[in-house]
Short mmCIF file of C-alpha atoms in Angstrom, two decimals:
data_model
loop_
_atom_site.label_atom_id
_atom_site.label_comp_id
_atom_site.label_asym_id
_atom_site.label_seq_id
_atom_site.Cartn_x
_atom_site.Cartn_y
_atom_site.Cartn_z
CA UNK A 6 81.61 88.80 51.66
CA UNK A 7 78.12 89.69 50.48
CA UNK A 8 76.39 92.51 52.34
CA UNK A 9 72.65 92.98 52.42
CA UNK A 10 72.78 95.50 49.57
CA UNK A 11 74.74 93.25 47.19
CA UNK A 12 72.43 90.36 48.01
CA UNK A 13 69.43 92.40 46.91
CA UNK A 14 71.14 93.08 43.55
CA UNK A 15 71.83 89.39 42.85
CA UNK A 16 69.83 87.69 40.11
CA UNK A 17 66.99 85.70 41.58
CA UNK A 18 68.59 82.36 40.67
CA UNK A 19 71.72 83.05 42.72
CA UNK A 20 69.95 83.61 46.05
CA UNK A 21 69.68 79.84 46.61
CA UNK A 22 73.40 79.38 45.86
CA UNK A 23 74.38 82.07 48.38
CA UNK A 24 72.14 80.48 51.01
CA UNK A 25 73.73 77.06 50.37
CA UNK A 26 77.26 78.46 50.65
CA UNK A 27 76.37 80.15 53.92
CA UNK A 28 74.98 76.89 55.30
CA UNK A 29 78.19 74.96 54.58
CA UNK A 30 80.34 77.76 56.03
CA UNK A 31 81.94 79.17 52.88
CA UNK A 32 80.26 82.51 53.50
CA UNK A 33 80.35 83.86 57.07
CA UNK A 34 76.96 84.01 58.69
CA UNK A 35 75.87 87.06 60.66
CA UNK A 36 77.14 86.93 64.26
CA UNK A 37 74.65 85.63 66.80
CA UNK A 38 73.42 88.01 69.52
CA UNK A 39 75.61 88.07 72.64
CA UNK A 40 72.92 86.35 74.68
CA UNK A 41 72.00 83.63 72.16
CA UNK A 42 74.33 80.97 73.65
CA UNK A 43 73.47 81.81 77.25
CA UNK A 44 70.30 80.41 78.84
CA UNK A 45 70.74 82.78 81.81
CA UNK A 46 71.12 85.91 79.67
CA UNK A 47 68.20 84.82 77.51
CA UNK A 48 66.00 84.38 80.58
CA UNK A 49 67.10 87.75 81.97
CA UNK A 50 66.34 89.43 78.64
CA UNK A 51 62.86 87.89 78.45
CA UNK A 52 62.04 88.67 82.09
CA UNK A 53 63.45 92.20 81.97
CA UNK A 54 65.12 91.54 85.33
CA UNK A 55 68.22 89.96 86.87
CA UNK A 56 67.64 88.06 90.13
CA UNK A 57 70.34 88.55 92.77
CA UNK A 58 70.41 86.37 95.88
CA UNK A 59 71.57 88.19 99.01
CA UNK A 60 72.15 87.43 102.67
CA UNK A 61 70.60 89.21 105.66
CA UNK A 62 73.43 89.18 108.22
CA UNK A 63 76.76 88.58 106.43
CA UNK A 64 78.32 91.92 107.40
CA UNK A 65 79.98 93.58 105.50
CA UNK A 66 79.47 91.43 102.41
CA UNK A 67 75.72 91.12 102.12
CA UNK A 68 73.21 92.28 104.71
CA UNK A 69 70.06 94.33 105.12
CA UNK A 70 70.24 97.95 106.33
CA UNK A 71 67.40 100.45 106.17
CA UNK A 72 65.25 97.79 104.53
CA UNK A 73 67.48 97.07 101.53
CA UNK A 74 70.39 94.73 100.65
CA UNK A 75 73.81 96.39 100.95
CA UNK A 76 77.44 95.36 101.26
CA UNK A 77 80.72 94.73 99.50
CA UNK A 78 79.52 91.67 97.55
CA UNK A 79 76.19 93.36 96.79
CA UNK A 80 78.02 96.35 95.25
CA UNK A 81 80.08 93.98 93.08
CA UNK A 82 76.93 92.22 91.93
CA UNK A 83 75.41 95.56 90.98
CA UNK A 84 78.46 96.07 88.73
CA UNK A 85 77.58 92.77 87.08
CA UNK A 86 73.98 93.92 86.65
CA UNK A 87 75.29 97.04 84.85
CA UNK A 88 77.40 94.83 82.55
CA UNK A 89 74.34 92.68 81.76
CA UNK A 90 72.32 95.80 80.94
CA UNK A 91 75.02 96.87 78.49
CA UNK A 92 75.38 93.40 76.91
CA UNK A 93 71.63 93.05 76.41
CA UNK A 94 71.15 96.72 75.47
CA UNK A 95 68.46 96.97 78.16
CA UNK A 96 69.26 100.08 80.23
CA UNK A 97 66.03 99.68 82.20
CA UNK A 98 66.77 96.10 83.30
CA UNK A 99 65.52 95.67 86.87
CA UNK A 100 67.20 93.97 89.83
CA UNK A 101 65.03 91.52 91.79
CA UNK A 102 66.40 90.65 95.23
CA UNK A 103 66.13 87.06 96.51
CA UNK A 104 66.93 86.58 100.24
CA UNK A 105 68.83 83.36 101.01
CA UNK A 106 70.43 81.60 103.97
CA UNK A 107 73.57 79.43 104.13
CA UNK A 108 71.30 76.37 103.89
CA UNK A 109 69.37 77.36 100.74
CA UNK A 110 71.81 79.60 98.83
CA UNK A 111 73.12 76.78 96.59
CA UNK A 112 69.64 75.39 95.77
CA UNK A 113 68.57 78.96 94.88
CA UNK A 114 71.17 78.97 92.08
CA UNK A 115 70.78 75.32 91.07
CA UNK A 116 66.97 75.57 90.88
CA UNK A 117 67.08 78.81 88.89
CA UNK A 118 65.53 81.01 91.58
CA UNK A 119 68.48 83.42 91.32
CA UNK A 120 71.04 84.27 88.63
CA UNK A 121 73.80 85.31 91.06
CA UNK A 122 74.44 84.82 94.77
CA UNK A 123 76.20 87.73 96.41
CA UNK A 124 77.28 86.96 99.93
CA UNK A 125 80.16 85.27 101.74
CA UNK A 126 80.26 81.92 99.95
CA UNK A 127 83.49 79.93 99.73
CA UNK A 128 84.53 78.50 96.37
CA UNK A 129 85.42 74.86 97.02
CA UNK A 130 85.49 71.56 95.13
CA UNK A 131 82.29 70.17 96.62
CA UNK A 132 80.24 73.25 95.70
CA UNK A 133 81.72 73.41 92.19
CA UNK A 134 80.01 70.10 91.47
CA UNK A 135 76.70 72.01 91.60
CA UNK A 136 77.48 75.66 90.77
CA UNK A 137 80.13 77.90 89.20
CA UNK A 138 82.16 80.69 90.82
CA UNK A 139 83.76 83.83 89.49
CA UNK A 140 86.94 85.65 90.64
CA UNK A 141 87.38 85.65 94.46
CA UNK A 142 86.65 89.03 96.02
CA UNK A 143 87.83 88.15 99.55
CA UNK A 144 89.97 85.55 101.31
CA UNK A 145 88.99 84.71 104.88
CA UNK A 146 89.91 82.06 107.46
CA UNK A 147 87.93 80.14 110.11
CA UNK A 148 88.40 81.20 113.75
CA UNK A 149 86.09 81.49 116.77
CA UNK A 150 84.21 84.23 118.58
CA UNK A 151 84.02 83.85 122.36
CA UNK A 152 83.19 86.01 125.35
CA UNK A 153 86.27 87.94 126.46
CA UNK A 154 85.83 86.63 130.01
CA UNK A 155 85.68 82.99 128.88
CA UNK A 156 89.46 82.36 128.96
CA UNK A 157 89.16 80.53 125.65
CA UNK A 158 92.20 81.44 123.56
CA UNK A 159 93.10 78.37 121.50
CA UNK A 160 91.23 75.41 120.03
CA UNK A 161 92.28 73.04 122.80
CA UNK A 162 90.52 75.36 125.29
CA UNK A 163 87.20 74.31 123.71
CA UNK A 164 87.51 70.73 124.99
CA UNK A 165 84.25 69.61 126.58
CA UNK A 166 82.43 72.83 125.67
CA UNK A 167 79.61 73.81 123.30
CA UNK A 168 80.46 75.24 119.90
CA UNK A 169 77.98 76.62 117.38
CA UNK A 170 78.36 77.16 113.65
CA UNK A 171 75.95 77.97 110.84
CA UNK A 172 74.12 75.33 108.81
CA UNK A 173 75.55 74.74 105.33
CA UNK A 174 78.94 76.39 105.95
CA UNK A 175 82.53 75.18 105.55
CA UNK A 176 83.47 76.00 109.19
CA UNK A 177 80.72 73.65 110.45
CA UNK A 178 82.28 70.79 108.44
CA UNK A 179 85.76 71.66 109.73
CA UNK A 180 84.47 71.83 113.31
CA UNK A 181 83.07 68.31 112.99
CA UNK A 182 86.39 67.11 111.60
CA UNK A 183 88.18 68.72 114.55
CA UNK A 184 85.95 66.69 116.88
CA UNK A 185 86.20 63.44 114.92
CA UNK A 186 85.84 60.44 117.19
CA UNK A 187 84.70 62.86 119.92
CA UNK A 188 88.37 63.75 120.37
CA UNK A 189 87.53 67.10 121.97
CA UNK A 190 84.25 66.00 123.57
CA UNK A 191 82.53 68.94 121.92
CA UNK A 192 78.83 69.52 121.79
CA UNK A 193 78.28 70.93 118.29
CA UNK A 194 75.07 72.80 117.52
CA UNK A 195 73.84 74.39 114.29
CA UNK A 196 72.28 77.82 113.83
CA UNK A 197 70.13 78.83 110.87
CA UNK A 198 72.19 81.99 110.25
CA UNK A 199 75.11 83.97 111.65
CA UNK A 200 72.91 86.29 113.69
CA UNK A 201 71.34 83.35 115.53
CA UNK A 202 74.76 81.78 116.20
CA UNK A 203 76.04 85.05 117.67
CA UNK A 204 72.99 85.29 119.93
CA UNK A 205 73.72 81.81 121.27
CA UNK A 206 77.15 82.98 122.49
CA UNK A 207 75.63 86.23 123.73
CA UNK A 208 73.01 84.34 125.76
CA UNK A 209 75.45 81.73 127.08
CA UNK A 210 73.92 78.86 125.08
CA UNK A 211 77.26 78.26 123.32
CA UNK A 212 80.85 78.90 124.38
CA UNK A 213 82.17 79.67 120.90
CA UNK A 214 80.88 80.56 117.45
CA UNK A 215 83.14 79.05 114.78
CA UNK A 216 82.98 80.97 111.50
CA UNK A 217 85.05 82.93 108.99
CA UNK A 218 86.98 85.59 110.87
CA UNK A 219 85.76 88.58 108.85
CA UNK A 220 82.12 87.70 109.56
CA UNK A 221 82.90 87.39 113.27
CA UNK A 222 84.54 90.83 113.24
CA UNK A 223 81.44 92.26 111.60
CA UNK A 224 79.11 90.73 114.18
CA UNK A 225 81.30 91.86 117.07
CA UNK A 226 81.55 95.41 115.73
CA UNK A 227 77.76 95.70 115.63
CA UNK A 228 77.19 94.18 119.07
CA UNK A 229 75.92 96.33 121.92
CA UNK A 230 79.23 95.91 123.77
CA UNK A 231 81.94 94.83 121.29
CA UNK A 232 84.61 94.66 124.03
CA UNK A 233 82.70 91.76 125.60
CA UNK A 234 83.74 89.50 122.70
CA UNK A 235 87.06 88.29 121.26
CA UNK A 236 88.00 86.57 118.01
CA UNK A 237 90.66 83.99 118.71
CA UNK A 238 92.24 80.68 117.67
CA UNK A 239 94.65 79.94 114.82
CA UNK A 240 93.20 79.83 111.32
CA UNK A 241 91.60 76.46 110.65
CA UNK A 242 90.96 77.08 106.96
CA UNK A 243 91.51 79.50 104.07
CA UNK A 244 88.20 80.59 102.52
CA UNK A 245 88.17 82.26 99.06
CA UNK A 246 84.81 84.07 98.78
CA UNK A 247 83.32 84.47 95.32
CA UNK A 248 80.05 85.29 93.59
CA UNK A 249 78.14 82.10 92.82
CA UNK A 250 76.36 81.55 89.49
CA UNK A 251 74.76 78.72 87.50
CA UNK A 252 76.94 75.97 86.11
CA UNK A 253 77.14 75.09 82.38
CA UNK A 254 76.62 78.62 81.07
CA UNK A 255 80.02 79.63 79.70
CA UNK A 256 78.76 82.81 78.04
CA UNK A 257 77.21 84.21 81.22
CA UNK A 258 80.26 83.23 83.30
CA UNK A 259 82.57 84.93 80.79
CA UNK A 260 80.61 88.16 81.19
CA UNK A 261 80.67 87.96 85.00
CA UNK A 262 84.39 87.06 85.11
CA UNK A 263 85.33 89.94 82.82
CA UNK A 264 83.27 92.38 84.88
CA UNK A 265 85.10 91.35 88.06
CA UNK A 266 88.52 91.46 86.36
CA UNK A 267 87.79 94.94 84.99
CA UNK A 268 86.69 96.10 88.46
CA UNK A 269 90.00 94.91 89.94
CA UNK A 270 92.19 96.45 87.23
CA UNK A 271 90.23 99.72 87.36
CA UNK A 272 90.77 99.81 91.17
CA UNK A 273 86.99 99.79 91.66
CA UNK A 274 87.12 96.66 93.84
CA UNK A 275 89.87 98.20 95.97
CA UNK A 276 87.74 101.34 96.47
CA UNK A 277 84.78 99.19 97.50
CA UNK A 278 87.04 97.35 99.94
CA UNK A 279 87.96 100.63 101.63
CA UNK A 280 84.28 101.62 101.70
CA UNK A 281 83.13 98.44 103.47
CA UNK A 282 86.16 97.36 105.53
CA UNK A 283 87.91 100.61 106.42
CA UNK A 284 85.13 103.20 106.69
CA UNK A 285 81.99 103.59 108.83
CA UNK A 286 79.22 101.32 107.54
CA UNK A 287 75.49 100.98 108.27
CA UNK A 288 73.49 100.45 110.34
CA UNK A 289 75.51 101.91 113.24
CA UNK A 290 78.37 103.66 111.47
CA UNK A 291 80.94 101.16 112.76
CA UNK A 292 84.36 100.96 111.10
CA UNK A 293 85.56 97.34 110.95
CA UNK A 294 89.09 98.62 110.26
CA UNK A 295 90.28 95.42 108.56
CA UNK A 296 93.27 96.07 106.26
CA UNK A 297 93.45 94.08 103.02
CA UNK A 298 95.39 90.86 103.59
CA UNK A 299 98.48 90.02 101.56
CA UNK A 300 96.63 86.95 100.23
CA UNK A 301 93.90 89.12 98.73
CA UNK A 302 96.35 91.73 97.42
CA UNK A 303 98.36 89.02 95.68
CA UNK A 304 95.26 87.39 94.21
CA UNK A 305 94.23 90.73 92.68
CA UNK A 306 97.53 90.91 90.76
CA UNK A 307 96.53 87.86 88.69
CA UNK A 308 92.74 87.47 88.96
CA UNK A 309 91.56 83.91 88.39
CA UNK A 310 88.63 81.69 89.32
CA UNK A 311 91.08 78.85 90.05
CA UNK A 312 91.50 78.27 93.78
CA UNK A 313 93.34 75.71 95.88
CA UNK A 314 91.03 73.24 97.65
#
């Protein structure tokens, strides 16, 4: 292989021959920069910033405390930001925060308003038609939050009552399926976010809030009187949460996937789990005290972005 020094010593007439051989692949060309094949990394490099979409009330994954985004998923996304800084050799790369809701989180990625979405988003077949997902960082299941005094314990107890869920979420779709043909005579209402849905139960405007169990535990823990609320009902679904990113950018996805895999094998993800699920968290210093499920532990043994739909 010719290095730059030997090329300079070549007779002038041979420079054209070397160039021709390089073009047809007989001499290896210099490797392209790590970001050359990635539109997302190229945009980040040019902008000097990575844009991270976050939620405002998805405790403990992604929420706002003391005026800034925090949470388990947010911390994992900050690990990705560090990996991007290293790949682009831009130690001063900034993070720009983009607030999103369940209704606009997918368009934020599809339309290029954010490079990553760090919240409590389920990786499923329908969403993969529009966006990509990395390694799951949590596995939840859909249940319901009710008032303790309501005597609602199982799904059949909801018959003829009002149930709320959040716009753009998997549990809302499952709730509608449960009531197909008005089988349970449910009145189903939509809330713009989890905080609004919780308030509807709190104020008696809905009998149950159907959502992923871990989010319900987070909302209950931060309520004024947690004992007034219960999370009940058998699991309706299994929800693998994962960071969402743009589709059709294999180079960027490879970087994100490897960052998450490294975090799992280095036990960094497990430490973050203990920080956000088994220790006091802001804003009120509540400990959710949710042990890691066997499903999540097993998934960490062989990290993969492949999930069952």
